[in-house]
Tab-separated table of C-alpha atoms in Angstrom:
chain	number	residue	atom	x	y	z
A	1	MET	CA	-17.161	39.501	-19.384
A	2	THR	CA	-18.107	36.421	-21.424
A	3	GLU	CA	-16.862	36.444	-25.012
A	4	THR	CA	-19.631	36.193	-27.601
A	5	PRO	CA	-19.196	32.971	-29.600
A	6	SER	CA	-18.363	33.519	-33.241
A	7	LEU	CA	-20.640	32.228	-35.971
A	8	MET	CA	-17.858	29.812	-36.905
A	9	PHE	CA	-17.874	28.441	-33.352
A	10	GLN	CA	-21.651	28.076	-33.343
A	11	GLU	CA	-21.910	26.567	-36.820
A	12	THR	CA	-19.213	23.991	-36.088
A	13	ALA	CA	-21.452	22.736	-33.279
A	14	GLU	CA	-24.333	22.389	-35.765
A	15	ALA	CA	-22.466	19.855	-37.934
A	16	SER	CA	-23.824	16.906	-35.972
A	17	GLU	CA	-27.445	17.895	-36.547
A	18	ALA	CA	-26.765	18.673	-40.209
A	19	VAL	CA	-25.327	15.208	-40.824
A	20	GLY	CA	-28.217	13.640	-38.941
A	21	ARG	CA	-30.716	15.482	-41.174
A	22	LEU	CA	-28.785	14.484	-44.274
A	23	PHE	CA	-28.999	10.757	-43.621
A	24	ALA	CA	-32.551	10.914	-42.262
A	25	ASN	CA	-33.921	12.826	-45.272
A	26	GLU	CA	-31.930	11.498	-48.228
A	27	ALA	CA	-32.291	7.729	-47.975
A	28	GLN	CA	-34.116	7.688	-51.324
A	29	ALA	CA	-31.378	9.696	-53.058
A	30	PHE	CA	-28.685	7.351	-51.718
A	31	ALA	CA	-30.709	4.327	-52.856
A	32	GLU	CA	-31.053	5.825	-56.344
A	33	LEU	CA	-27.318	6.482	-56.476
A	34	GLY	CA	-26.592	2.900	-55.476
A	35	ARG	CA	-28.886	1.670	-58.252
A	36	VAL	CA	-27.376	4.013	-60.889
A	37	ILE	CA	-23.803	3.057	-59.979
A	38	ALA	CA	-24.640	-0.656	-60.041
A	39	GLU	CA	-26.451	-0.441	-63.404
A	40	ARG	CA	-24.002	1.911	-65.084
A	41	SER	CA	-20.861	0.275	-63.667
A	42	PRO	CA	-18.785	3.421	-64.261
A	43	ALA	CA	-15.157	2.990	-65.203
A	44	LEU	CA	-14.474	6.459	-63.832
A	45	VAL	CA	-15.932	9.032	-61.470
A	46	SER	CA	-15.113	12.641	-62.346
A	47	MET	CA	-15.487	15.584	-59.990
A	48	SER	CA	-15.557	19.383	-60.109
A	49	ALA	CA	-15.358	21.708	-57.120
A	50	ARG	CA	-13.442	24.637	-55.691
A	51	GLY	CA	-12.206	25.708	-52.268
A	52	SER	CA	-13.428	23.686	-49.305
A	53	SER	CA	-15.691	21.706	-51.614
A	54	ASP	CA	-12.628	20.489	-53.512
A	55	HIS	CA	-11.211	19.139	-50.255
A	56	ALA	CA	-14.462	17.240	-49.719
A	57	ALA	CA	-13.865	15.835	-53.215
A	58	SER	CA	-10.380	14.709	-52.133
A	59	PHE	CA	-11.872	12.994	-49.079
A	60	PHE	CA	-14.326	11.183	-51.375
A	61	LYS	CA	-11.560	10.228	-53.813
A	62	TYR	CA	-9.710	8.278	-51.146
A	63	LEU	CA	-12.856	6.621	-49.783
A	64	PHE	CA	-14.239	5.682	-53.180
A	65	GLU	CA	-10.982	4.341	-54.597
A	66	ILE	CA	-10.208	2.373	-51.413
A	67	HIS	CA	-13.666	0.823	-51.148
A	68	THR	CA	-14.631	0.324	-54.817
A	69	GLY	CA	-11.369	0.293	-56.761
A	70	ILE	CA	-12.885	2.729	-59.283
A	71	PRO	CA	-10.610	5.686	-60.074
A	72	VAL	CA	-11.741	9.226	-59.292
A	73	ALA	CA	-10.451	12.165	-61.329
A	74	SER	CA	-10.708	15.875	-60.638
A	75	ILE	CA	-11.629	18.018	-63.623
A	76	GLY	CA	-10.741	21.699	-63.424
A	77	PRO	CA	-13.948	23.684	-64.008
A	78	SER	CA	-12.088	26.071	-66.327
A	79	VAL	CA	-11.544	23.211	-68.783
A	80	ALA	CA	-15.176	23.705	-69.775
A	81	SER	CA	-15.930	27.299	-68.729
A	82	VAL	CA	-12.797	29.047	-70.067
A	83	TYR	CA	-11.171	26.600	-72.475
A	84	ASP	CA	-14.437	25.257	-73.916
A	85	ALA	CA	-13.243	21.643	-74.008
A	86	SER	CA	-15.644	18.816	-74.775
A	87	LEU	CA	-15.453	16.209	-72.029
A	88	LYS	CA	-15.635	12.553	-73.060
A	89	LEU	CA	-17.238	10.815	-70.089
A	90	ASP	CA	-19.320	7.995	-71.501
A	91	ARG	CA	-20.447	5.681	-68.633
A	92	ALA	CA	-18.902	7.995	-66.050
A	93	LEU	CA	-20.510	9.456	-62.956
A	94	HIS	CA	-19.761	13.172	-62.657
A	95	ILE	CA	-20.084	14.747	-59.197
A	96	THR	CA	-20.102	18.469	-58.517
A	97	ILE	CA	-19.844	19.809	-54.960
A	98	SER	CA	-20.952	23.346	-54.170
A	99	GLN	CA	-22.517	25.133	-51.232
A	100	SER	CA	-24.367	27.689	-53.369
A	101	GLY	CA	-24.701	25.734	-56.615
A	102	GLY	CA	-24.440	29.005	-58.493
A	103	SER	CA	-20.891	29.574	-59.695
A	104	PRO	CA	-20.827	29.658	-63.526
A	105	ASP	CA	-17.678	27.555	-63.890
A	106	ILE	CA	-18.946	24.486	-62.057
A	107	VAL	CA	-22.321	24.751	-63.788
A	108	ALA	CA	-20.498	24.787	-67.135
A	109	ALA	CA	-18.360	21.791	-66.156
A	110	GLN	CA	-21.454	19.813	-65.202
A	111	ALA	CA	-23.145	20.697	-68.497
A	112	SER	CA	-20.072	19.569	-70.454
A	113	ALA	CA	-19.883	16.322	-68.486
A	114	LYS	CA	-23.557	15.612	-69.127
A	115	LYS	CA	-23.149	16.329	-72.844
A	116	GLY	CA	-20.144	13.993	-72.841
A	117	GLY	CA	-22.211	11.044	-71.583
A	118	ALA	CA	-21.929	11.211	-67.788
A	119	VAL	CA	-24.702	10.863	-65.239
A	120	THR	CA	-24.451	14.008	-63.141
A	121	LEU	CA	-24.795	14.332	-59.373
A	122	ALA	CA	-24.966	17.706	-57.612
A	123	VAL	CA	-24.038	17.759	-53.914
A	124	VAL	CA	-25.344	21.137	-52.758
A	125	ASN	CA	-26.554	23.102	-49.764
A	126	VAL	CA	-28.970	25.125	-51.913
A	127	ALA	CA	-31.297	22.582	-53.509
A	128	ASP	CA	-32.971	25.175	-55.748
A	129	SER	CA	-29.882	26.380	-57.583
A	130	PRO	CA	-28.666	26.381	-61.212
A	131	LEU	CA	-26.351	23.440	-60.527
A	132	ALA	CA	-29.018	21.353	-58.809
A	133	ASN	CA	-31.715	22.184	-61.361
A	134	ALA	CA	-29.518	20.937	-64.214
A	135	ALA	CA	-28.253	17.733	-62.526
A	136	ASP	CA	-29.600	14.225	-63.090
A	137	ILE	CA	-29.509	13.520	-59.350
A	138	VAL	CA	-29.455	16.041	-56.506
A	139	LEU	CA	-28.102	15.276	-53.042
A	140	PRO	CA	-28.879	18.175	-50.661
A	141	ILE	CA	-26.567	18.234	-47.651
A	142	HIS	CA	-29.141	19.854	-45.288
A	143	ALA	CA	-26.568	22.065	-43.544
A	144	GLY	CA	-28.987	24.986	-43.382
A	145	PRO	CA	-27.948	28.648	-43.650
A	146	GLU	CA	-24.270	29.240	-42.948
A	147	ARG	CA	-23.337	32.853	-42.231
A	148	SER	CA	-19.648	32.632	-41.385
A	149	VAL	CA	-17.404	32.951	-44.432
A	150	ALA	CA	-15.526	29.890	-43.180
A	151	ALA	CA	-17.391	26.757	-44.249
A	152	THR	CA	-17.611	24.372	-41.288
A	153	LYS	CA	-20.875	22.472	-40.990
A	154	SER	CA	-21.359	22.651	-44.771
A	155	PHE	CA	-17.945	21.106	-45.364
A	156	ILE	CA	-18.528	18.289	-42.897
A	157	ALA	CA	-22.010	17.623	-44.292
A	158	SER	CA	-20.707	17.636	-47.884
A	159	ALA	CA	-17.961	15.172	-47.005
A	160	ALA	CA	-20.445	12.996	-45.107
A	161	ALA	CA	-22.786	12.992	-48.120
A	162	LEU	CA	-19.933	11.873	-50.350
A	163	ALA	CA	-18.987	9.189	-47.834
A	164	GLY	CA	-22.567	7.990	-48.157
A	165	VAL	CA	-22.086	7.724	-51.926
A	166	ALA	CA	-18.970	5.602	-51.370
A	167	GLN	CA	-20.902	3.423	-48.952
A	168	VAL	CA	-23.812	2.668	-51.300
A	169	ALA	CA	-21.414	2.050	-54.182
A	170	SER	CA	-19.309	-0.401	-52.168
A	171	GLY	CA	-22.008	-1.930	-49.993
A	172	SER	CA	-19.619	-1.724	-47.042
A	173	ALA	CA	-21.404	-2.581	-43.797
A	174	ALA	CA	-18.461	-1.148	-41.830
A	175	LEU	CA	-18.805	2.228	-43.550
A	176	LYS	CA	-22.565	2.163	-42.990
A	177	GLY	CA	-22.084	1.584	-39.266
A	178	ALA	CA	-19.546	4.405	-39.043
A	179	LEU	CA	-21.849	6.847	-40.844
A	180	ASP	CA	-24.704	5.870	-38.533
A	181	ARG	CA	-22.457	6.775	-35.585
A	182	LEU	CA	-21.045	9.931	-37.177
A	183	PRO	CA	-23.591	12.457	-35.798
A	184	GLU	CA	-22.995	11.265	-32.230
A	185	ALA	CA	-19.216	11.387	-32.676
A	186	LEU	CA	-19.396	14.902	-34.134
A	187	ALA	CA	-21.455	16.074	-31.168
A	188	ALA	CA	-18.987	14.549	-28.709
A	189	ALA	CA	-16.072	16.175	-30.532
A	190	CYS	CA	-17.319	19.608	-29.472
A	191	ASP	CA	-15.815	18.810	-26.055
A	192	VAL	CA	-12.388	17.806	-27.374
A	193	ASN	CA	-9.494	19.495	-25.560
A	194	TRP	CA	-7.580	21.159	-28.392
A	195	GLU	CA	-5.706	23.598	-26.137
A	196	PRO	CA	-2.377	21.667	-26.166
A	197	ALA	CA	-2.048	22.688	-29.834
A	198	LEU	CA	-2.718	26.383	-29.244
A	199	PRO	CA	0.855	27.383	-28.240
A	200	LEU	CA	2.162	25.899	-31.501
A	201	LEU	CA	0.037	28.216	-33.624
A	202	ALA	CA	-0.601	31.415	-31.680
A	203	ASP	CA	2.615	33.123	-32.857
A	204	ALA	CA	3.565	30.849	-35.756
A	205	GLY	CA	4.535	32.274	-39.113
A	206	SER	CA	3.941	29.013	-40.965
A	207	VAL	CA	2.650	25.519	-40.277
A	208	TYR	CA	2.417	22.187	-42.030
A	209	THR	CA	-0.782	20.143	-41.859
A	210	ALA	CA	-0.417	16.476	-42.690
A	211	GLY	CA	-2.062	13.066	-42.909
A	212	ARG	CA	-2.406	9.976	-45.065
A	213	GLY	CA	-5.362	8.935	-47.234
A	214	PRO	CA	-8.631	10.448	-45.948
A	215	GLY	CA	-6.583	12.189	-43.245
A	216	PHE	CA	-4.576	14.025	-45.914
A	217	ALA	CA	-7.802	15.332	-47.454
A	218	ILE	CA	-8.721	16.786	-44.068
A	219	ALA	CA	-5.222	18.281	-43.769
A	220	LEU	CA	-5.939	20.159	-47.015
A	221	GLU	CA	-9.077	21.619	-45.478
A	222	ALA	CA	-7.212	22.484	-42.279
A	223	ALA	CA	-4.552	24.419	-44.188
A	224	LEU	CA	-7.171	26.468	-46.021
A	225	LYS	CA	-8.952	27.370	-42.785
A	226	ALA	CA	-5.677	28.482	-41.195
A	227	LYS	CA	-5.114	30.887	-44.079
A	228	GLU	CA	-8.599	32.287	-44.427
A	229	THR	CA	-9.525	32.692	-40.744
A	230	ALA	CA	-6.219	33.235	-38.886
A	231	GLN	CA	-4.058	34.634	-41.697
A	232	LEU	CA	-1.613	31.844	-40.887
A	233	HIS	CA	0.415	30.475	-43.778
A	234	ALA	CA	-0.216	26.737	-43.937
A	235	GLU	CA	0.714	23.999	-46.390
A	236	ALA	CA	-0.833	20.545	-46.454
A	237	PHE	CA	1.145	17.437	-47.317
A	238	SER	CA	0.689	13.732	-47.293
A	239	LEU	CA	2.926	12.425	-44.526
A	240	ALA	CA	4.569	10.324	-47.241
A	241	GLU	CA	5.347	13.432	-49.325
A	242	LEU	CA	6.517	15.290	-46.236
A	243	MET	CA	9.356	12.785	-46.020
A	244	HIS	CA	10.727	14.247	-49.274
A	245	GLY	CA	11.498	17.880	-50.174
A	246	PRO	CA	9.195	19.653	-47.686
A	247	MET	CA	11.062	18.049	-44.770
A	248	GLN	CA	13.997	20.356	-45.495
A	249	LEU	CA	12.098	23.252	-43.875
A	250	VAL	CA	11.487	21.340	-40.642
A	251	ASP	CA	13.806	22.396	-37.854
A	252	LYS	CA	13.656	23.125	-34.122
A	253	GLY	CA	10.238	24.480	-33.164
A	254	PHE	CA	8.565	24.066	-36.575
A	255	PRO	CA	4.828	23.425	-35.982
A	256	ILE	CA	3.017	20.501	-37.599
A	257	LEU	CA	-0.630	19.500	-37.174
A	258	ALA	CA	-1.247	15.860	-38.060
A	259	PHE	CA	-4.507	13.995	-38.652
A	260	VAL	CA	-3.793	10.386	-37.668
A	261	PRO	CA	-6.838	8.083	-37.689
A	262	GLU	CA	-6.670	4.426	-36.718
A	263	ASP	CA	-6.502	3.016	-40.225
A	264	GLU	CA	-4.095	1.039	-42.380
A	265	ALA	CA	-1.622	3.945	-42.510
A	266	LEU	CA	-1.350	4.355	-38.730
A	267	ALA	CA	2.001	2.602	-38.247
A	268	SER	CA	3.726	4.406	-41.121
A	269	SER	CA	2.236	7.727	-39.972
A	270	GLU	CA	3.613	7.238	-36.463
A	271	GLN	CA	7.054	6.455	-37.916
A	272	SER	CA	6.969	9.639	-39.998
A	273	LEU	CA	5.938	11.755	-37.012
A	274	GLU	CA	8.757	10.309	-34.925
A	275	LYS	CA	11.265	11.196	-37.632
A	276	LEU	CA	9.918	14.768	-37.793
A	277	ARG	CA	10.189	15.078	-34.006
A	278	GLY	CA	13.825	14.073	-34.380
A	279	PHE	CA	14.388	17.173	-36.501
A	280	GLY	CA	12.853	19.336	-33.773
A	281	ALA	CA	9.299	19.662	-35.063
A	282	GLN	CA	6.572	20.488	-32.558
A	283	ILE	CA	3.667	18.216	-33.460
A	284	ALA	CA	0.050	18.147	-32.369
A	285	SER	CA	-1.939	15.155	-33.609
A	286	PHE	CA	-5.691	14.665	-33.880
A	287	SER	CA	-6.350	10.987	-33.253
A	288	SER	CA	-8.591	8.573	-31.377
A	289	ARG	CA	-5.500	6.949	-29.868
A	290	ASP	CA	-2.346	8.213	-28.211
A	291	VAL	CA	0.198	8.968	-30.928
A	292	GLY	CA	2.651	10.978	-28.847
A	293	GLU	CA	2.950	14.262	-27.005
A	294	ARG	CA	0.139	16.756	-27.727
A	295	THR	CA	-2.311	14.136	-28.950
A	296	ILE	CA	-5.752	15.750	-29.282
A	297	LYS	CA	-7.886	12.752	-28.333
A	298	THR	CA	-10.872	12.605	-30.671
A	299	PRO	CA	-14.062	10.504	-30.527
A	300	THR	CA	-14.267	7.634	-32.986
A	301	THR	CA	-16.988	6.338	-35.282
A	302	GLY	CA	-15.331	2.934	-35.171
A	303	HIS	CA	-13.847	3.395	-38.651
A	304	GLY	CA	-10.560	5.135	-39.374
A	305	HIS	CA	-11.654	6.226	-42.843
A	306	ILE	CA	-14.488	8.347	-41.420
A	307	ASP	CA	-12.821	9.579	-38.224
A	308	PRO	CA	-10.868	12.416	-39.910
A	309	LEU	CA	-14.211	14.214	-40.277
A	310	VAL	CA	-14.674	14.040	-36.511
A	311	SER	CA	-11.217	15.538	-36.000
A	312	LEU	CA	-12.310	18.631	-37.886
A	313	VAL	CA	-14.653	19.728	-35.098
A	314	GLY	CA	-11.760	20.111	-32.673
A	315	TYR	CA	-9.570	21.650	-35.356
A	316	TYR	CA	-12.190	24.231	-36.319
A	317	ARG	CA	-12.475	25.199	-32.646
A	318	LEU	CA	-8.680	25.454	-32.429
A	319	ILE	CA	-8.201	27.664	-35.489
A	320	GLU	CA	-11.164	29.845	-34.482
A	321	ARG	CA	-9.351	30.566	-31.220
A	322	VAL	CA	-6.054	31.172	-33.042
A	323	ALA	CA	-7.800	33.788	-35.185
A	324	ARG	CA	-9.173	35.519	-32.090
A	325	GLU	CA	-5.759	35.429	-30.395
A	326	ARG	CA	-4.406	37.245	-33.455
A	327	GLY	CA	-7.067	39.933	-33.160
A	328	LEU	CA	-9.063	38.710	-36.160
A	329	ASN	CA	-12.733	37.960	-36.673
A	330	PRO	CA	-12.890	34.422	-38.106
A	331	ASP	CA	-16.366	35.071	-39.524
A	332	THR	CA	-15.439	38.001	-41.747
A	333	PRO	CA	-12.026	37.779	-43.420
A	334	ASP	CA	-11.503	41.205	-44.985
A	335	LYS	CA	-10.696	39.950	-48.488
A	336	LEU	CA	-13.282	37.165	-48.810
A	337	ASN	CA	-17.007	36.736	-49.395
A	338	LYS	CA	-19.219	33.801	-48.487
A	339	VAL	CA	-20.112	33.023	-52.110
A	340	THR	CA	-17.416	33.319	-54.768
A	341	GLN	CA	-18.448	33.514	-58.409
A	342	THR	CA	-15.751	32.250	-60.766
A	343	ILE	CA	-15.640	31.458	-64.468
């Protein structure tokens, strides 16, 4: 009997089309953002988000700082919503990422940022939402309805939208080419063979996820998905940080999932993975090149800063299967809802 695909499985496959719609429909919004950033010349970009959306913010932070040199700071939404602080963000660009655009805390943070002098950008899946209606600029991600509690296509589309912001701010032709190729790479990633990593996770009690730069941001997202869909304890670390205190827990058989794109950190990442193997770690790596045993070969956009997003397609498929192997429904974690309202 054929197993019915989960919503998470199906919606992961829809990421390619979502990203294609995003870039086809929002050229004007990206052009406006490029103009605003050029005219305003912000000394700082501030961000507010929670959950998966906060990991998209981390992905953007690395891209934006690498390609523009402008620092990006995360502002806890409770600073405005609970502690009633007045944000001082003159000349800043403030970005809020939210699927629903309705949680009171992020709406309050955006309002405080706007009052403090920032131009506000809402990156949302629901274009007619309190967050979007109050923003100076709205960037809909065009992911469409997402029914699984686990955010897959909406995360990838949010991160792609933010990558587009980094591209227009920097004017990078290399980033532009990679984003043009991203939908095709995402579609091809649906056929990635992630099964070599399955034995590492099926009976694991804990796992590390790791990467450098944009890959670390994706490791953060991977750890969250392991917890919420497969009830698997997971911690995300930069591979650089993993060489410090967290390495003490690594011994024979300890599972590690690494996101290793072909970028400037590749050589140091490979050295770190080799050291971890020496302690007995079992490592599976998502990469467009061979980085050792259990490499999950992943399609490339031609740019290592964007490729971690492509790796997520194979990872989402992997962790969806892990959840099923554990007798869980990845679409409906028993303690979670699709939309979380926080203050």
